[in-house]
mmCIF file of C-alpha atoms and ligand atoms in Angstrom:
data_model
loop_
_atom_site.group_PDB
_atom_site.id
_atom_site.type_symbol
_atom_site.label_atom_id
_atom_site.label_comp_id
_atom_site.label_asym_id
_atom_site.label_seq_id
_atom_site.Cartn_x
_atom_site.Cartn_y
_atom_site.Cartn_z
ATOM 1 C CA VAL A 1 -36.799 -131.011 -54.262
ATOM 2 C CA SER A 2 -40.209 -132.027 -52.990
ATOM 3 C CA VAL A 3 -42.269 -128.716 -52.765
ATOM 4 C CA LEU A 4 -45.629 -128.385 -50.654
ATOM 5 C CA LEU A 5 -48.182 -125.709 -51.795
ATOM 6 C CA ILE A 6 -50.383 -124.144 -49.070
ATOM 7 C CA SER A 7 -53.214 -121.689 -49.880
ATOM 8 C CA GLY A 8 -54.625 -119.691 -47.105
ATOM 9 C CA SER A 9 -57.986 -119.506 -48.826
ATOM 10 C CA THR A 10 -60.956 -121.940 -48.195
ATOM 11 C CA ARG A 11 -63.005 -120.274 -50.883
ATOM 12 C CA GLY A 12 -64.182 -122.519 -53.841
ATOM 13 C CA ALA A 13 -63.152 -120.219 -56.563
ATOM 14 C CA SER A 14 -60.228 -118.818 -54.633
ATOM 15 C CA THR A 15 -57.571 -116.971 -56.873
ATOM 16 C CA ASN A 16 -54.793 -118.268 -54.479
ATOM 17 C CA THR A 17 -55.545 -121.891 -54.445
ATOM 18 C CA SER A 18 -56.356 -121.693 -58.267
ATOM 19 C CA LEU A 19 -52.636 -120.369 -58.727
ATOM 20 C CA LEU A 20 -51.442 -123.293 -56.686
ATOM 21 C CA ARG A 21 -53.656 -125.679 -58.555
ATOM 22 C CA THR A 22 -52.220 -124.531 -61.774
ATOM 23 C CA ALA A 23 -48.697 -125.095 -60.438
ATOM 24 C CA ALA A 24 -49.421 -128.727 -59.433
ATOM 25 C CA ARG A 25 -50.964 -129.223 -62.713
ATOM 26 C CA LEU A 26 -48.101 -128.068 -64.690
ATOM 27 C CA ASP A 27 -45.731 -129.883 -62.471
ATOM 28 C CA PRO A 28 -47.240 -132.974 -60.965
ATOM 29 C CA THR A 29 -44.206 -133.238 -58.586
ATOM 30 C CA LEU A 30 -45.580 -130.315 -56.538
ATOM 31 C CA VAL A 31 -47.992 -131.377 -53.949
ATOM 32 C CA LEU A 32 -50.938 -129.239 -53.086
ATOM 33 C CA TYR A 33 -52.410 -129.189 -49.515
ATOM 34 C CA ASP A 34 -56.143 -129.199 -49.580
ATOM 35 C CA ALA A 35 -57.373 -129.761 -46.236
ATOM 36 C CA LEU A 36 -57.221 -126.268 -44.584
ATOM 37 C CA ALA A 37 -60.898 -126.374 -43.870
ATOM 38 C CA ALA A 38 -60.569 -129.632 -42.072
ATOM 39 C CA LEU A 39 -58.163 -128.348 -39.328
ATOM 40 C CA PRO A 40 -59.729 -128.178 -35.921
ATOM 41 C CA HIS A 41 -59.297 -124.856 -34.156
ATOM 42 C CA PHE A 42 -55.978 -124.817 -32.388
ATOM 43 C CA ASN A 43 -55.871 -125.713 -28.870
ATOM 44 C CA PRO A 44 -52.618 -126.021 -26.859
ATOM 45 C CA ASP A 45 -54.474 -128.980 -25.032
ATOM 46 C CA ASP A 46 -54.899 -130.920 -28.292
ATOM 47 C CA ASP A 47 -51.304 -130.670 -29.212
ATOM 48 C CA THR A 48 -50.275 -133.858 -27.591
ATOM 49 C CA ALA A 49 -48.806 -137.216 -29.091
ATOM 50 C CA ASP A 50 -52.369 -138.061 -29.827
ATOM 51 C CA LEU A 51 -53.121 -135.234 -32.370
ATOM 52 C CA PRO A 52 -56.394 -134.926 -34.270
ATOM 53 C CA GLN A 53 -55.882 -136.788 -37.506
ATOM 54 C CA PRO A 54 -56.016 -133.795 -39.896
ATOM 55 C CA VAL A 55 -53.214 -131.990 -37.737
ATOM 56 C CA ALA A 56 -51.122 -135.085 -37.902
ATOM 57 C CA ASP A 57 -51.624 -135.134 -41.695
ATOM 58 C CA LEU A 58 -50.689 -131.466 -41.825
ATOM 59 C CA ARG A 59 -47.329 -131.966 -39.890
ATOM 60 C CA LYS A 60 -46.492 -135.185 -41.914
ATOM 61 C CA ALA A 61 -46.999 -132.986 -45.111
ATOM 62 C CA VAL A 62 -44.717 -130.018 -43.993
ATOM 63 C CA ALA A 63 -42.177 -132.588 -42.322
ATOM 64 C CA GLY A 64 -41.835 -134.517 -45.735
ATOM 65 C CA ALA A 65 -41.488 -131.372 -47.983
ATOM 66 C CA GLU A 66 -38.266 -129.883 -48.733
ATOM 67 C CA ALA A 67 -39.701 -126.456 -49.541
ATOM 68 C CA ILE A 68 -43.087 -124.773 -49.143
ATOM 69 C CA VAL A 69 -44.912 -122.132 -51.006
ATOM 70 C CA PHE A 70 -47.590 -120.105 -49.434
ATOM 71 C CA CYS A 71 -50.153 -118.230 -51.150
ATOM 72 C CA THR A 72 -52.715 -116.434 -49.028
ATOM 73 C CA PRO A 73 -55.322 -113.695 -49.106
ATOM 74 C CA GLU A 74 -55.523 -110.869 -46.867
ATOM 75 C CA TYR A 75 -58.502 -110.514 -44.665
ATOM 76 C CA ALA A 76 -59.115 -107.352 -42.579
ATOM 77 C CA GLY A 77 -55.236 -106.287 -42.877
ATOM 78 C CA THR A 78 -54.140 -109.465 -41.899
ATOM 79 C CA LEU A 79 -53.862 -113.249 -42.464
ATOM 80 C CA PRO A 80 -57.189 -115.305 -42.873
ATOM 81 C CA GLY A 81 -57.958 -116.532 -39.322
ATOM 82 C CA SER A 82 -58.218 -120.277 -40.811
ATOM 83 C CA PHE A 83 -54.788 -119.770 -42.217
ATOM 84 C CA LYS A 84 -53.365 -118.371 -39.323
ATOM 85 C CA ASN A 85 -54.860 -121.651 -37.325
ATOM 86 C CA LEU A 86 -52.797 -123.646 -39.720
ATOM 87 C CA LEU A 87 -49.687 -121.700 -38.995
ATOM 88 C CA ASP A 88 -50.516 -122.001 -35.155
ATOM 89 C CA TRP A 89 -50.636 -125.957 -35.616
ATOM 90 C CA LEU A 90 -47.131 -125.762 -36.943
ATOM 91 C CA VAL A 91 -45.514 -123.937 -33.822
ATOM 92 C CA GLY A 92 -45.499 -126.839 -31.611
ATOM 93 C CA GLY A 93 -44.119 -129.324 -33.918
ATOM 94 C CA MET A 94 -41.683 -126.985 -35.592
ATOM 95 C CA GLU A 95 -41.533 -129.341 -38.516
ATOM 96 C CA ILE A 96 -41.007 -125.991 -40.713
ATOM 97 C CA ALA A 97 -37.849 -124.839 -38.671
ATOM 98 C CA ASP A 98 -35.184 -124.215 -41.158
ATOM 99 C CA LYS A 99 -37.043 -125.177 -44.066
ATOM 100 C CA PRO A 100 -36.746 -122.832 -47.246
ATOM 101 C CA VAL A 101 -40.064 -121.349 -47.881
ATOM 102 C CA ALA A 102 -41.528 -118.565 -49.972
ATOM 103 C CA TRP A 103 -44.688 -116.443 -50.548
ATOM 104 C CA ILE A 104 -46.732 -115.618 -53.801
ATOM 105 C CA ASN A 105 -49.071 -112.973 -53.281
ATOM 106 C CA VAL A 106 -51.938 -112.824 -56.011
ATOM 107 C CA ALA A 107 -53.849 -109.339 -54.902
ATOM 108 C CA ALA A 108 -54.741 -107.984 -58.246
ATOM 109 C CA ASP A 109 -53.751 -104.513 -56.965
ATOM 110 C CA ALA A 110 -50.113 -104.095 -56.184
ATOM 111 C CA HIS A 111 -50.983 -101.961 -53.347
ATOM 112 C CA ARG A 112 -53.006 -104.724 -51.539
ATOM 113 C CA GLY A 113 -52.059 -107.791 -49.565
ATOM 114 C CA GLY A 114 -49.073 -106.073 -47.637
ATOM 115 C CA GLY A 115 -50.594 -106.820 -44.344
ATOM 116 C CA ALA A 116 -50.780 -110.483 -45.113
ATOM 117 C CA ILE A 117 -47.253 -110.679 -46.215
ATOM 118 C CA SER A 118 -45.819 -108.778 -43.433
ATOM 119 C CA THR A 119 -47.866 -111.019 -40.838
ATOM 120 C CA LEU A 120 -46.879 -114.149 -42.692
ATOM 121 C CA GLU A 121 -43.286 -113.071 -42.558
ATOM 122 C CA THR A 122 -43.753 -112.406 -38.949
ATOM 123 C CA VAL A 123 -45.039 -115.984 -38.147
ATOM 124 C CA LEU A 124 -42.604 -117.551 -40.444
ATOM 125 C CA GLY A 125 -39.595 -115.953 -38.651
ATOM 126 C CA TYR A 126 -41.100 -117.273 -35.290
ATOM 127 C CA VAL A 127 -41.204 -120.863 -36.401
ATOM 128 C CA GLN A 128 -37.834 -120.471 -37.854
ATOM 129 C CA ALA A 129 -38.736 -121.083 -41.241
ATOM 130 C CA ARG A 130 -36.199 -119.747 -43.994
ATOM 131 C CA VAL A 131 -37.849 -117.242 -46.342
ATOM 132 C CA VAL A 132 -36.006 -117.211 -49.575
ATOM 133 C CA ASP A 133 -36.781 -113.617 -50.664
ATOM 134 C CA GLU A 134 -35.766 -114.238 -54.197
ATOM 135 C CA ALA A 135 -38.341 -116.634 -54.704
ATOM 136 C CA CYS A 136 -41.199 -114.397 -53.286
ATOM 137 C CA VAL A 137 -43.249 -112.702 -55.774
ATOM 138 C CA ARG A 138 -46.455 -110.906 -56.496
ATOM 139 C CA ILE A 139 -48.383 -112.540 -59.087
ATOM 140 C CA PRO A 140 -51.665 -110.373 -59.869
ATOM 141 C CA VAL A 141 -54.452 -112.613 -60.499
ATOM 142 C CA ALA A 142 -57.967 -111.158 -61.093
ATOM 143 C CA ARG A 143 -60.913 -113.357 -60.352
ATOM 144 C CA ASP A 144 -61.896 -113.582 -63.963
ATOM 145 C CA ALA A 145 -58.612 -115.281 -64.801
ATOM 146 C CA VAL A 146 -59.770 -118.293 -62.976
ATOM 147 C CA ASN A 147 -61.369 -120.700 -65.770
ATOM 148 C CA ALA A 148 -64.123 -123.358 -65.012
ATOM 149 C CA ASP A 149 -61.668 -125.975 -63.959
ATOM 150 C CA GLY A 150 -60.034 -123.559 -61.400
ATOM 151 C CA LEU A 151 -56.857 -123.142 -63.390
ATOM 152 C CA ILE A 152 -55.249 -120.165 -64.695
ATOM 153 C CA GLU A 153 -54.499 -120.145 -68.310
ATOM 154 C CA ASP A 154 -52.373 -116.651 -68.616
ATOM 155 C CA ALA A 155 -48.912 -117.684 -69.981
ATOM 156 C CA GLY A 156 -47.130 -114.663 -68.375
ATOM 157 C CA VAL A 157 -48.775 -115.747 -64.840
ATOM 158 C CA ARG A 158 -47.507 -119.402 -65.264
ATOM 159 C CA SER A 159 -44.143 -118.555 -66.353
ATOM 160 C CA THR A 160 -43.619 -116.313 -63.515
ATOM 161 C CA LEU A 161 -45.152 -118.851 -61.054
ATOM 162 C CA LEU A 162 -42.816 -121.895 -62.314
ATOM 163 C CA ASP A 163 -39.715 -119.251 -62.364
ATOM 164 C CA ALA A 164 -40.420 -118.591 -58.587
ATOM 165 C CA ILE A 165 -40.875 -122.218 -57.781
ATOM 166 C CA ALA A 166 -37.660 -122.858 -59.676
ATOM 167 C CA GLU A 167 -35.905 -120.239 -57.801
ATOM 168 C CA LEU A 168 -37.015 -121.798 -54.421
ATOM 169 C CA ARG A 169 -36.010 -125.276 -55.402
ATOM 170 C CA SER A 170 -32.681 -124.200 -56.366
ATOM 171 C CA HIS A 171 -31.984 -122.388 -53.029
ATOM 172 C CA ALA A 172 -33.339 -125.604 -51.315
ATOM 173 C CA SER A 173 -31.211 -128.022 -53.265
ATOM 174 C CA ARG A 174 -28.102 -125.759 -52.485
ATOM 175 C CA SER A 175 -29.050 -125.856 -48.692
HETATM 176 C C1 LIG B 201 -63.569 -110.713 -45.002
HETATM 177 C C2 LIG B 201 -62.767 -110.222 -45.878
HETATM 178 C C3 LIG B 201 -61.590 -109.333 -45.663
HETATM 179 C C4 LIG B 201 -60.917 -108.824 -46.624
HETATM 180 N N1 LIG B 201 -59.994 -107.724 -46.291
HETATM 181 C C5 LIG B 201 -59.114 -107.485 -47.107
HETATM 182 C C6 LIG B 201 -57.931 -106.585 -46.856
HETATM 183 O O1 LIG B 201 -57.651 -106.194 -45.629
HETATM 184 N N2 LIG B 201 -56.880 -106.275 -47.765
HETATM 185 C C7 LIG B 201 -57.021 -106.658 -49.045
HETATM 186 O O2 LIG B 201 -56.200 -106.389 -49.619
HETATM 187 N N3 LIG B 201 -58.176 -107.610 -49.321
HETATM 188 C C8 LIG B 201 -59.136 -107.783 -48.521
HETATM 189 N N4 LIG B 201 -60.124 -108.634 -48.857
HETATM 190 C C9 LIG B 201 -60.129 -109.119 -50.365
HETATM 191 C C10 LIG B 201 -59.529 -110.380 -50.592
HETATM 192 O O3 LIG B 201 -58.121 -110.466 -50.302
HETATM 193 C C11 LIG B 201 -59.600 -110.746 -52.009
HETATM 194 O O4 LIG B 201 -60.986 -111.184 -52.153
HETATM 195 C C12 LIG B 201 -58.750 -112.113 -52.362
HETATM 196 O O5 LIG B 201 -59.121 -112.346 -53.646
HETATM 197 C C13 LIG B 201 -59.463 -113.433 -51.833
HETATM 198 O O6 LIG B 201 -58.745 -114.524 -51.994
HETATM 199 P P1 LIG B 201 -59.283 -115.737 -52.889
HETATM 200 O O7 LIG B 201 -59.592 -115.401 -54.145
HETATM 201 O O8 LIG B 201 -57.839 -116.604 -52.623
HETATM 202 O O9 LIG B 201 -60.305 -116.255 -51.906
HETATM 203 C C14 LIG B 201 -60.757 -109.051 -48.012
HETATM 204 C C15 LIG B 201 -61.871 -110.225 -48.285
HETATM 205 C C16 LIG B 201 -62.963 -110.523 -47.440
HETATM 206 C C17 LIG B 201 -63.844 -111.634 -47.678
#
């Protein structure tokens, strides 16, 4: 099952991106989407057959994936604007409809991040993605857990991460 990993953060030392990069390093079959910052602002006028190249690339990556993992920070109680922008570009194409998806939340404090999770679930429902609840997990990651290579070495984090992705894959292969 091909899995696309999408981080909602554009920050260089992002804990969210580092978690997904770690997954891709541990399992090279996983594909890390890395062009969030290159997407133009969503404008319905530009959602035509002649899409901006970064949008065409995004839609192709989503269409080609059999499952998707999202890992996003919370900004001001909801999703970061740049990540919501990515999701807005997916509304028109509907490549994500019926696709098994999961979220992983890395907020270091378990009481945080709930606004991002609930907004993400609202949007995923709107685009008719299939959220696999059993694969959605909180994996707290502190900023100092990210090493100089942008990877997370903690064995517990790594095993929970791979278990969640395996759960998503198992659901996707059964559907
Ligand atoms: C502008 C801004 C707003 C934030 N708002 C929230 C918030 O509402 N709730 C929260 O739990 N964390 C909030 N945070 C903290 C981020 O979620 C946290 O720094 C997270 O680690 C960022 O993810 P990253 O490491 O992947 O960049 C905010 C951070 C920034 C920069």
